[in-house]
PDB file of C-alpha atoms in Angstrom:
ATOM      1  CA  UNK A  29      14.803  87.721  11.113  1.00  0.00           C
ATOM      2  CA  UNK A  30      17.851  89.427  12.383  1.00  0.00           C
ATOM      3  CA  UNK A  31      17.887  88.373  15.723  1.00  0.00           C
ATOM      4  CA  UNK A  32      18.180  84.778  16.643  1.00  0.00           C
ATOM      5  CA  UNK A  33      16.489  82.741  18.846  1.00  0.00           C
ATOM      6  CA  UNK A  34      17.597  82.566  22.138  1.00  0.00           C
ATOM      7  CA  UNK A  35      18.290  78.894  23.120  1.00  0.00           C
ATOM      8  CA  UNK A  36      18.030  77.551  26.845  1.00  0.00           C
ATOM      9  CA  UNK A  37      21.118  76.061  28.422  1.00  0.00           C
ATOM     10  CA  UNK A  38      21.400  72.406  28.688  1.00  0.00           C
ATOM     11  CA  UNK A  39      23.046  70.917  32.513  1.00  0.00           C
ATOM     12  CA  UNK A  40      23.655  67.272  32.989  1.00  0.00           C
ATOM     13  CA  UNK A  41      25.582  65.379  35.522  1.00  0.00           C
ATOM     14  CA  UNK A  42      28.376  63.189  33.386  1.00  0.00           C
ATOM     15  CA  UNK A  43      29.397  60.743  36.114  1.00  0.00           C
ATOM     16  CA  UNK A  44      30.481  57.058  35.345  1.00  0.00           C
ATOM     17  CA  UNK A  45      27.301  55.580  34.454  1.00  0.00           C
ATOM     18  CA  UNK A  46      26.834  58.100  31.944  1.00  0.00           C
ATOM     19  CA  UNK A  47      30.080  58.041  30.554  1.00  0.00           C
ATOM     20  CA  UNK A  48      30.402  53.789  30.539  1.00  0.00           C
ATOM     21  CA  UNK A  49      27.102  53.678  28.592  1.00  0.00           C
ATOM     22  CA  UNK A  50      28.097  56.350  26.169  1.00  0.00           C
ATOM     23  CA  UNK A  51      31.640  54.298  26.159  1.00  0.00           C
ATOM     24  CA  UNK A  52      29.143  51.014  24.887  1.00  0.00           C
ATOM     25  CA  UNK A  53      26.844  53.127  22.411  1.00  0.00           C
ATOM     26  CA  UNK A  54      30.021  54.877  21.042  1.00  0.00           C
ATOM     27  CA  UNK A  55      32.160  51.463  20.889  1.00  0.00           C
ATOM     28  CA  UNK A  56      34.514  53.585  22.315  1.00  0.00           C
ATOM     29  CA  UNK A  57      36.497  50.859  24.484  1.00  0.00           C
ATOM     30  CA  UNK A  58      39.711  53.390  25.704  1.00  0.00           C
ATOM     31  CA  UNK A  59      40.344  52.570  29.105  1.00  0.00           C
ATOM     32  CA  UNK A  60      40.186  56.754  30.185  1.00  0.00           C
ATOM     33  CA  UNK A  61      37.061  56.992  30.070  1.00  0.00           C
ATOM     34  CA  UNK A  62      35.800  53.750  31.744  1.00  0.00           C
ATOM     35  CA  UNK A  63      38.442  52.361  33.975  1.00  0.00           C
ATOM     36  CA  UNK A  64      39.702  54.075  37.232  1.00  0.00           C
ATOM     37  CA  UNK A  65      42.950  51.656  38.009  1.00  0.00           C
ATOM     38  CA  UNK A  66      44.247  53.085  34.123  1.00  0.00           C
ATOM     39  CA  UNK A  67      43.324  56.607  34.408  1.00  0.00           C
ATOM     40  CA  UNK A  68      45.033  56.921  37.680  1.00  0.00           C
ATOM     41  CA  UNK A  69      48.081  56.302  35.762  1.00  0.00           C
ATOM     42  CA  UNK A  70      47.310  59.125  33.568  1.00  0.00           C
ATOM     43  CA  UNK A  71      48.377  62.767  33.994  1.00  0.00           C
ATOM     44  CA  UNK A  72      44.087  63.009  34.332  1.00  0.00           C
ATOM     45  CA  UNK A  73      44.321  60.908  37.699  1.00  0.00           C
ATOM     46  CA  UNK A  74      41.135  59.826  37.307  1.00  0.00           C
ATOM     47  CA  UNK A  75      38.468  58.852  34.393  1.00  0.00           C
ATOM     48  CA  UNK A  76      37.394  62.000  31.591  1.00  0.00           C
ATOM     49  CA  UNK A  77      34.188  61.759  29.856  1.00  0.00           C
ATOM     50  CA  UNK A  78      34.523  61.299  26.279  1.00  0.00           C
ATOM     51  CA  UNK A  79      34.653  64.931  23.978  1.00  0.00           C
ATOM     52  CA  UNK A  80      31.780  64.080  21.984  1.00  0.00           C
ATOM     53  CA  UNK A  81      30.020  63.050  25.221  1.00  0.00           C
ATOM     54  CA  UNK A  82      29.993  66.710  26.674  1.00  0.00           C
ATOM     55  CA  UNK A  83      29.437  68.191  22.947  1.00  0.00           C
ATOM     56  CA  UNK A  84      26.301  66.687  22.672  1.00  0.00           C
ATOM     57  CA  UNK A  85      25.049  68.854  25.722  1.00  0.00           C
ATOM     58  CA  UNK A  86      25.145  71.925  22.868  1.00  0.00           C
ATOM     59  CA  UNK A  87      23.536  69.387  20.431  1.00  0.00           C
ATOM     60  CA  UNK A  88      20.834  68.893  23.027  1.00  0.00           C
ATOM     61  CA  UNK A  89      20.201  72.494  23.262  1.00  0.00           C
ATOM     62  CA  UNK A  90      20.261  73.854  19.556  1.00  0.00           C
ATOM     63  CA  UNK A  91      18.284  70.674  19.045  1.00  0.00           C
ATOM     64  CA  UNK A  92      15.429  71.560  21.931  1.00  0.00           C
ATOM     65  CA  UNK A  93      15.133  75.470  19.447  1.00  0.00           C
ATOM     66  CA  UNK A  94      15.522  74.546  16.217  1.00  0.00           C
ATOM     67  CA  UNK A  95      13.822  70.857  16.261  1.00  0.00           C
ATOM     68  CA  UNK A  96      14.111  68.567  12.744  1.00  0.00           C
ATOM     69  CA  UNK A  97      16.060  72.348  11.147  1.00  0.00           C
ATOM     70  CA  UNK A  98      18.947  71.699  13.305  1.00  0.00           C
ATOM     71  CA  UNK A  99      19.466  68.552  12.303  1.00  0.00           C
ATOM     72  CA  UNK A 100      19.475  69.520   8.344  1.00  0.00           C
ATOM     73  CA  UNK A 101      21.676  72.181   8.805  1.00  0.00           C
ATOM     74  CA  UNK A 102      23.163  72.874  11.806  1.00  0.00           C
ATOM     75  CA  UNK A 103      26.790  72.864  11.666  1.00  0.00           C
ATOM     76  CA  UNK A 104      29.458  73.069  14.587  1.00  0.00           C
ATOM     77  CA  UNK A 105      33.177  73.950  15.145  1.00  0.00           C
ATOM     78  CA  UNK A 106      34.682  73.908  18.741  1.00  0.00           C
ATOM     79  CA  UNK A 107      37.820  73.691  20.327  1.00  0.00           C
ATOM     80  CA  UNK A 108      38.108  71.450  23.435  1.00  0.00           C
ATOM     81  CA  UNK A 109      39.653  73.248  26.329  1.00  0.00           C
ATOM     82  CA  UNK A 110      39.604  71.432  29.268  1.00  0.00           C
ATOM     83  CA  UNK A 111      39.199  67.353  29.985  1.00  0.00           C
ATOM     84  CA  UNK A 112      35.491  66.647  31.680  1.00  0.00           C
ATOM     85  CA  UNK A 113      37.142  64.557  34.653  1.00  0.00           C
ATOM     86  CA  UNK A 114      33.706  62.904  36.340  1.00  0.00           C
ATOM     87  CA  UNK A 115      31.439  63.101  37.620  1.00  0.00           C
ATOM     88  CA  UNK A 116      30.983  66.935  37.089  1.00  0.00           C
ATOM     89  CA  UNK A 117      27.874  68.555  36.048  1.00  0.00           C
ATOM     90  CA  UNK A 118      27.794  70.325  32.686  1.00  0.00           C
ATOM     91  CA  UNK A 119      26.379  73.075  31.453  1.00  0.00           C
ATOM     92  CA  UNK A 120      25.899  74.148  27.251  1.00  0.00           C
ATOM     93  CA  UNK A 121      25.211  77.383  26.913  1.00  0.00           C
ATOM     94  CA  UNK A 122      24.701  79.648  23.149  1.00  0.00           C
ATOM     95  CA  UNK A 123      24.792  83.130  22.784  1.00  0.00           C
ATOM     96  CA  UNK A 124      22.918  84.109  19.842  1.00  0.00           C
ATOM     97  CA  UNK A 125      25.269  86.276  17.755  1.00  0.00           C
ATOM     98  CA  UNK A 126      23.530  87.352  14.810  1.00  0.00           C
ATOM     99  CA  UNK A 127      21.700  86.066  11.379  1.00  0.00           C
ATOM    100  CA  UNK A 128      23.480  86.571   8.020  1.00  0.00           C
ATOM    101  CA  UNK A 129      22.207  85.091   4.556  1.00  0.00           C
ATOM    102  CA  UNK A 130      19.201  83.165   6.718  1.00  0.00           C
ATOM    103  CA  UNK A 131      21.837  81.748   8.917  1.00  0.00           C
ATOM    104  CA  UNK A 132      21.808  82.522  12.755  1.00  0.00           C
ATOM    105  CA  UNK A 133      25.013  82.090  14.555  1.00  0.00           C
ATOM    106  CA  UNK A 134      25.863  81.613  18.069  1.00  0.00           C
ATOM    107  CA  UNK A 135      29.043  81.567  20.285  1.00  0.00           C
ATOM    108  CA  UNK A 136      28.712  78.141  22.305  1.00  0.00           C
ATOM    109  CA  UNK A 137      30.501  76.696  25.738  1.00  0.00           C
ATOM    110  CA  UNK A 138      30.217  74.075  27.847  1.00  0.00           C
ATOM    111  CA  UNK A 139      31.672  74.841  31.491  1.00  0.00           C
ATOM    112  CA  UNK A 140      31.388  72.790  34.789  1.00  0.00           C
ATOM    113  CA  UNK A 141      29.345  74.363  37.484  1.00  0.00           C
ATOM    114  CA  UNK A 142      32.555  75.511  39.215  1.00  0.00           C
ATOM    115  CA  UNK A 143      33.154  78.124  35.909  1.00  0.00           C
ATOM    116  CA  UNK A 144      36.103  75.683  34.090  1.00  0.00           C
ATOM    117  CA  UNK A 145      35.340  76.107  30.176  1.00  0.00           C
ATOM    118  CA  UNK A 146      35.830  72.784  28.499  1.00  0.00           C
ATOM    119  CA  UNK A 147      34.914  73.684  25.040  1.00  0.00           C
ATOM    120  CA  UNK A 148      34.546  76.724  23.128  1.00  0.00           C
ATOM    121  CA  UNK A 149      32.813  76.768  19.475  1.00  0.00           C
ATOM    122  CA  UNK A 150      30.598  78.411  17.208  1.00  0.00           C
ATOM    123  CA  UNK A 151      27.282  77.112  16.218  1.00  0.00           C
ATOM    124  CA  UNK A 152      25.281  77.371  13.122  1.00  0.00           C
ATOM    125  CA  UNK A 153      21.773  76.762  11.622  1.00  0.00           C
ATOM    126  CA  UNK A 154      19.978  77.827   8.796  1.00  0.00           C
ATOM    127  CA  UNK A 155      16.519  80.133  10.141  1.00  0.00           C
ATOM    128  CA  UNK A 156      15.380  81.553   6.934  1.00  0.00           C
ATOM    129  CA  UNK A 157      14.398  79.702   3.702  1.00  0.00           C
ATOM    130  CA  UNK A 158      14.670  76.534   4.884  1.00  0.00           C
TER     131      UNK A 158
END
């Protein structure tokens, strides 16, 4: 294989429900994400949705290609670049890049629908001899 599979992008609305559930599954109890009278105080104005929160949007997508593989060796590195202040609707997208040594790489984002990036990364899975 030497091209990879293309992977469909992955939108979801993160509004507060969302995020105060993930806050509860995460045990993630920081008042930025969850309560609006603390945020306001913050340079954020309002509550952000937590980083691993919108992260698992590109999770969601390699997972929905590469099934059970992803999860044995998929591997990410990302850079947040902008906070996810909710609710905002998200969408992952990865760019297939190219396979080396059985391993297909892609150039991954998440953006809001009004074009701000709020992470940047590289993803990678193993497509050959697994």
């Amino acid at each position: 294989m030497t091209t990879p599979p293309e992977v469909a992008p992955v939108t979801r609305l993160i509004d507060q429900d969302r995020v105060s559930r993930y806050s509860v599954a995460a045990n993630d109890p920081n008042p930025i994400h969850t309560d609006a009278d603390f945020a306001a105080t913050t340079d954020f104005g309002r509550p952000i949705a937590h980083g691993m929160l919108v992260l698992a949007l590109v999770s969601e997508a390699m997972s929905a290609t590469f099934g059970e593989r992803w999860a044995a060796s998929g591997a990410l590195k990302v850079r947040w670049r902008a906070p996810a202040i909710q609710p905002v609707e998200v969408t992952a997208t990865a760019e297939p890049r190219g396979v080396e040594d059985g391993v297909a790489s892609y150039a991954v984002q998440c953006a809001t629908a009004a074009g701000a990036v709020l992470l940047t990364g590289t993803a990678s899975v193993r497509v050959e001899g697994a």
